[in-house]
Short mmCIF file of C-alpha atoms in Angstrom, two decimals:
data_model
loop_
_atom_site.label_atom_id
_atom_site.label_comp_id
_atom_site.label_asym_id
_atom_site.label_seq_id
_atom_site.Cartn_x
_atom_site.Cartn_y
_atom_site.Cartn_z
CA MET Y 1 -133.97 -119.16 70.45
CA PRO Y 2 -130.94 -117.46 71.89
CA TYR Y 3 -128.42 -115.52 69.73
CA ILE Y 4 -124.73 -116.56 69.57
CA CYS Y 5 -122.92 -115.83 72.67
CA GLN Y 6 -120.38 -113.04 71.65
CA ALA Y 7 -118.31 -113.82 74.75
CA ASP Y 8 -117.48 -117.38 73.37
CA ALA Y 9 -116.14 -117.29 69.80
CA SER Y 10 -115.76 -121.00 69.86
CA ILE Y 11 -119.24 -122.45 70.83
CA PRO Y 12 -122.30 -120.50 70.15
CA VAL Y 13 -125.33 -120.75 72.42
CA LEU Y 14 -128.21 -122.58 70.70
CA ALA Y 15 -131.10 -123.81 72.85
CA VAL Y 16 -133.06 -126.99 72.31
CA HIS Y 17 -136.09 -125.55 74.33
CA ASP Y 18 -137.45 -122.10 74.26
CA PRO Y 19 -141.03 -121.48 75.05
CA GLU Y 20 -141.04 -118.24 73.02
CA ASN Y 21 -140.02 -120.18 69.98
CA LYS Y 22 -143.19 -121.33 68.36
CA GLN Y 23 -143.53 -123.35 65.24
CA GLY Y 24 -143.51 -121.37 62.13
CA HIS Y 25 -141.25 -119.68 59.55
CA GLY Y 26 -137.73 -120.10 60.57
CA LYS Y 27 -138.43 -121.86 63.73
CA ILE Y 28 -137.59 -125.31 64.96
CA SER Y 29 -140.93 -127.52 64.68
CA ASN Y 30 -140.11 -129.53 67.76
CA GLN Y 31 -137.12 -128.67 69.88
CA GLY Y 32 -137.57 -131.63 72.22
CA THR Y 33 -136.30 -134.03 69.57
CA TYR Y 34 -133.65 -131.77 68.02
CA CYS Y 35 -130.67 -132.27 70.17
CA GLY Y 36 -128.76 -133.87 67.41
CA PRO Y 37 -129.13 -131.14 64.73
CA VAL Y 38 -128.62 -128.39 67.50
CA ALA Y 39 -125.32 -130.03 68.78
CA ALA Y 40 -124.28 -130.24 65.08
CA ALA Y 41 -125.12 -126.59 64.58
CA GLN Y 42 -123.23 -125.53 67.58
CA ALA Y 43 -120.16 -127.37 66.35
CA LEU Y 44 -120.41 -126.12 62.67
CA ILE Y 45 -121.07 -122.55 63.66
CA GLY Y 46 -118.43 -122.55 66.23
CA ARG Y 47 -116.01 -124.09 63.73
CA CYS Y 48 -116.72 -121.25 61.15
CA LEU Y 49 -116.25 -118.48 63.66
CA ALA Y 50 -112.84 -120.01 64.75
CA ASP Y 51 -111.71 -120.57 61.04
CA PRO Y 52 -112.36 -117.76 58.48
CA SER Y 53 -111.40 -120.31 55.84
CA LEU Y 54 -114.74 -122.20 56.42
CA GLN Y 55 -117.01 -119.21 56.28
CA ASN Y 56 -118.71 -120.50 53.07
CA LEU Y 57 -119.71 -123.81 54.90
CA LEU Y 58 -122.67 -122.02 56.26
CA PRO Y 59 -125.34 -120.44 54.17
CA ALA Y 60 -125.47 -116.73 53.73
CA ARG Y 61 -127.95 -114.76 55.90
CA ASP Y 62 -130.99 -113.25 54.27
CA HIS Y 63 -131.20 -109.47 54.46
CA GLY Y 64 -132.63 -108.20 57.58
CA GLU Y 65 -132.78 -111.84 58.91
CA SER Y 66 -132.63 -112.16 62.75
CA GLU Y 67 -130.11 -114.31 64.43
CA ASN Y 68 -132.72 -116.50 65.72
CA ASN Y 69 -134.21 -117.27 62.25
CA TYR Y 70 -130.71 -117.77 60.79
CA GLN Y 71 -129.76 -120.40 63.41
CA SER Y 72 -133.08 -121.94 63.11
CA ARG Y 73 -132.61 -122.41 59.33
CA ILE Y 74 -129.28 -124.02 59.88
CA ILE Y 75 -130.75 -126.45 62.37
CA ASN Y 76 -133.67 -127.39 60.23
CA LYS Y 77 -131.31 -128.07 57.31
CA LEU Y 78 -129.34 -130.23 59.49
CA ALA Y 79 -132.42 -132.04 60.83
CA LYS Y 80 -133.77 -132.66 57.21
CA ASP Y 81 -130.19 -133.98 56.20
CA MET Y 82 -130.25 -136.15 59.20
CA GLY Y 83 -133.86 -137.37 58.84
CA THR Y 84 -134.52 -136.26 62.32
CA SER Y 85 -138.17 -137.24 63.42
CA ASN Y 86 -140.24 -134.93 65.53
CA ASP Y 87 -143.18 -137.33 65.65
CA LEU Y 88 -143.81 -137.67 69.47
CA LYS Y 89 -146.43 -140.14 68.79
CA LYS Y 90 -143.87 -142.60 67.69
CA MET Y 91 -141.23 -142.18 70.65
CA GLU Y 92 -139.23 -145.13 69.58
CA THR Y 93 -138.16 -143.45 66.27
CA ALA Y 94 -138.28 -139.72 67.51
CA GLY Y 95 -135.14 -137.69 67.41
CA THR Y 96 -131.81 -138.71 65.68
CA THR Y 97 -129.80 -141.79 65.74
CA ALA Y 98 -126.11 -141.98 66.11
CA GLN Y 99 -125.89 -143.00 62.41
CA GLN Y 100 -128.10 -140.38 61.31
CA LEU Y 101 -126.13 -137.70 62.97
CA SER Y 102 -122.81 -138.66 61.35
CA ASP Y 103 -124.48 -139.19 57.87
CA GLY Y 104 -126.47 -135.96 58.21
CA ILE Y 105 -123.36 -133.92 59.20
CA GLU Y 106 -121.39 -135.41 56.24
CA LYS Y 107 -124.23 -134.55 53.70
CA PHE Y 108 -124.47 -131.03 55.07
CA VAL Y 109 -120.70 -130.46 54.57
CA GLN Y 110 -120.55 -132.00 51.31
CA ASP Y 111 -123.48 -130.03 49.86
CA ARG Y 112 -121.61 -126.88 50.77
CA GLY Y 113 -118.39 -127.90 48.95
CA PHE Y 114 -116.56 -129.35 51.97
CA LYS Y 115 -115.65 -132.59 53.37
CA LEU Y 116 -115.08 -134.37 56.69
CA ARG Y 117 -111.56 -135.58 57.56
CA ASN Y 118 -110.35 -137.68 60.48
CA ASN Y 119 -113.99 -138.49 61.19
CA ARG Y 120 -114.87 -141.59 63.35
CA TRP Y 121 -117.19 -142.94 65.82
CA SER Y 122 -115.85 -144.27 69.10
CA GLY Y 123 -118.26 -146.45 71.10
CA TRP Y 124 -121.21 -148.66 70.37
CA GLY Y 125 -123.81 -145.81 69.68
CA ALA Y 126 -126.56 -147.57 71.57
CA GLY Y 127 -127.16 -150.05 68.81
CA GLU Y 128 -127.91 -147.22 66.43
CA LEU Y 129 -124.75 -147.45 64.39
CA ASN Y 130 -124.33 -149.57 61.18
CA PRO Y 131 -122.09 -152.61 62.23
CA ALA Y 132 -119.22 -151.37 60.05
CA SER Y 133 -119.20 -148.02 62.25
CA ILE Y 134 -118.95 -149.64 65.57
CA THR Y 135 -115.57 -149.24 67.35
CA ASP Y 136 -114.27 -150.04 70.86
CA PHE Y 137 -115.25 -147.80 73.61
CA PRO Y 138 -113.13 -144.71 73.67
CA SER Y 139 -110.76 -144.38 76.70
CA VAL Y 140 -110.96 -141.00 78.59
CA GLU Y 141 -107.37 -140.27 77.39
CA GLU Y 142 -108.59 -140.63 73.81
CA ILE Y 143 -111.38 -138.29 74.41
CA GLN Y 144 -109.19 -135.81 76.01
CA GLU Y 145 -106.78 -135.96 73.09
CA ALA Y 146 -109.51 -135.37 70.50
CA VAL Y 147 -111.29 -132.64 72.43
CA ALA Y 148 -107.81 -130.80 72.93
CA ASN Y 149 -107.26 -131.01 69.18
CA PRO Y 150 -108.12 -127.51 67.75
CA ASN Y 151 -108.98 -128.98 64.34
CA LEU Y 152 -111.45 -131.28 65.56
CA ASP Y 153 -115.02 -131.17 66.78
CA SER Y 154 -116.38 -133.79 69.32
CA ILE Y 155 -120.08 -134.52 69.90
CA ALA Y 156 -121.02 -136.82 72.83
CA HIS Y 157 -123.64 -139.42 72.29
CA MET Y 158 -125.01 -140.10 75.74
CA GLY Y 159 -127.77 -142.48 76.94
CA TRP Y 160 -130.24 -142.03 79.82
CA TYR Y 161 -130.01 -145.17 81.82
CA ASP Y 162 -131.90 -146.58 84.84
CA GLU Y 163 -130.97 -149.24 87.02
CA SER Y 164 -133.48 -151.95 86.73
CA TRP Y 165 -134.87 -154.38 89.13
CA ARG Y 166 -132.10 -156.75 88.18
CA LYS Y 167 -129.02 -155.93 90.18
CA ASP Y 168 -126.37 -153.85 88.45
CA THR Y 169 -128.26 -153.90 84.99
CA PHE Y 170 -128.80 -150.39 83.48
CA ASN Y 171 -131.55 -150.05 80.89
CA ARG Y 172 -131.46 -147.37 78.24
CA ASN Y 173 -134.75 -145.35 78.06
CA GLY Y 174 -133.43 -142.31 75.88
CA GLY Y 175 -130.57 -140.48 74.70
CA HIS Y 176 -129.14 -137.13 73.91
CA PHE Y 177 -126.30 -135.29 72.03
CA ALA Y 178 -124.04 -132.45 73.22
CA VAL Y 179 -120.81 -130.82 72.23
CA PHE Y 180 -117.60 -131.14 74.07
CA LYS Y 181 -116.19 -127.49 74.44
CA GLY Y 182 -112.74 -128.26 75.95
CA VAL Y 183 -110.66 -130.26 78.32
CA ASN Y 184 -109.36 -128.79 81.63
CA SER Y 185 -105.96 -129.05 83.27
CA ASP Y 186 -107.38 -131.45 85.73
CA GLY Y 187 -108.74 -133.89 82.94
CA THR Y 188 -112.24 -132.84 83.34
CA PHE Y 189 -114.45 -131.60 80.39
CA THR Y 190 -116.47 -128.63 79.70
CA MET Y 191 -119.48 -129.66 77.81
CA HIS Y 192 -121.84 -127.12 76.12
CA ASP Y 193 -125.61 -128.17 76.36
CA PRO Y 194 -128.41 -125.67 76.88
CA SER Y 195 -131.06 -128.42 77.22
CA PRO Y 196 -133.30 -128.64 80.19
CA ARG Y 197 -133.26 -132.35 79.89
CA ALA Y 198 -129.55 -132.36 80.69
CA GLY Y 199 -130.02 -130.04 83.76
CA GLY Y 200 -129.80 -126.71 82.11
CA GLN Y 201 -132.25 -124.14 81.13
CA ALA Y 202 -133.05 -122.29 77.84
CA SER Y 203 -131.25 -118.96 78.18
CA ASP Y 204 -129.55 -116.27 76.29
CA VAL Y 205 -126.37 -116.88 77.95
CA GLU Y 206 -123.92 -119.65 77.64
CA ILE Y 207 -124.67 -122.83 79.53
CA SER Y 208 -121.67 -125.04 80.15
CA HIS Y 209 -121.38 -128.22 82.37
CA LEU Y 210 -118.24 -129.36 84.11
CA VAL Y 211 -118.05 -133.02 83.37
CA ASP Y 212 -116.00 -135.73 84.84
CA ILE Y 213 -115.78 -138.93 82.86
CA GLY Y 214 -115.22 -142.03 84.81
CA LYS Y 215 -115.52 -145.86 84.26
CA LEU Y 216 -118.54 -147.79 85.27
CA VAL Y 217 -117.14 -150.15 87.83
CA ASN Y 218 -119.95 -152.58 88.34
CA GLY Y 219 -122.86 -153.57 86.19
CA LYS Y 220 -123.88 -153.92 82.63
CA LEU Y 221 -125.87 -152.13 80.06
CA GLU Y 222 -128.94 -154.01 78.43
CA ASP Y 223 -131.34 -152.55 75.80
CA GLY Y 224 -133.01 -155.97 74.84
CA ARG Y 225 -130.40 -156.58 72.20
CA ASP Y 226 -126.87 -155.72 73.36
CA VAL Y 227 -125.36 -156.50 76.69
CA PHE Y 228 -122.05 -155.12 77.72
CA SER Y 229 -120.12 -155.94 80.82
CA ALA Y 230 -118.25 -153.41 82.75
CA SER Y 231 -115.09 -154.78 81.34
CA HIS Y 232 -115.88 -153.03 78.10
CA ASN Y 233 -114.68 -149.77 79.46
CA ILE Y 234 -118.29 -148.20 79.88
CA LEU Y 235 -117.88 -144.45 80.78
CA THR Y 236 -120.20 -142.35 82.90
CA LEU Y 237 -120.64 -138.68 82.77
CA LYS Y 238 -120.71 -136.77 86.17
CA GLY Y 239 -121.86 -133.27 85.81
CA ILE Y 240 -124.77 -133.86 83.40
CA ILE Y 241 -127.91 -134.40 85.54
CA PRO Y 242 -130.95 -135.57 83.55
CA LYS Y 243 -134.38 -135.19 85.13
CA PRO Y 244 -135.72 -138.31 86.96
CA LYS Y 245 -138.14 -140.28 84.96
CA ASN Y 246 -141.16 -141.51 87.01
CA ASN Y 247 -139.15 -140.69 90.21
CA ILE Y 248 -136.43 -143.14 89.03
CA GLU Y 249 -132.91 -141.83 88.90
CA ILE Y 250 -131.53 -141.38 85.52
CA PHE Y 251 -127.64 -142.20 84.94
CA PRO Y 252 -125.89 -140.43 81.91
CA ILE Y 253 -123.62 -143.05 80.31
CA LEU Y 254 -121.56 -142.27 77.18
CA ASP Y 255 -122.65 -144.48 74.34
CA GLY Y 256 -120.03 -143.01 72.09
CA VAL Y 257 -118.33 -139.90 70.60
CA PHE Y 258 -118.30 -138.57 67.15
CA GLN Y 259 -115.12 -136.74 66.12
CA PHE Y 260 -114.58 -134.94 62.87
CA GLY Y 261 -112.59 -132.29 61.22
CA ILE Y 262 -113.70 -130.15 58.04
CA GLU Y 263 -111.71 -129.16 54.97
CA ARG Y 264 -112.64 -127.82 51.49
CA LYS Y 265 -112.83 -130.54 48.72
CA ASN Y 266 -110.00 -130.52 46.30
#
């Protein structure tokens, strides 16, 4: 697993996939289902690098411990706090839900003597959120404002959707988490995501995607439980290119955004 990119002090490089990273001490047991913990680790490590007052948020590094093992320990702790499943025999429960991500980050932070502030979900979270957590879909302007805030971190919860045989209906067949790194002067976003599933490659250099968020003009989303018309401000992500599934094109659609700040407990 790559080390922190020294050229970027705000978002470190952590890869979801790495063929050299075998299961074992300090390693990630199944990287393919760990995008939630990895995205959280990227945000937390980057936050601590940017704000020295939060340096105790992360565990101390063991004497002689490599960067790979240190980052893996943080990711595995987050995965435990989130209840992330790496059981690929049960694909319906493999990975991390949106609710698990937010609850796990909160637990990790609280266990270290800190607390979340200004934390909220915007979006529907693909039916994976407790009803009380569901809010309206965020507007592009709201996301831009949050990402531009130096005191907040924003993690995108995107779904992989394919257009079904029913015209203009998009079915969700998977999902992914990635970190917003910044908003550009033209309103586009830079998203940090080293996962090959999102079009990148595992590497020891920073992998960022230029993402343009637009509105789904026609169609609706359907996952067997919830159906939303295009009037609900459904947002698409241009610049993230997931691999086709069974030769069917996959559309990345924003299911929601988790925004949060961190401060020490009183």
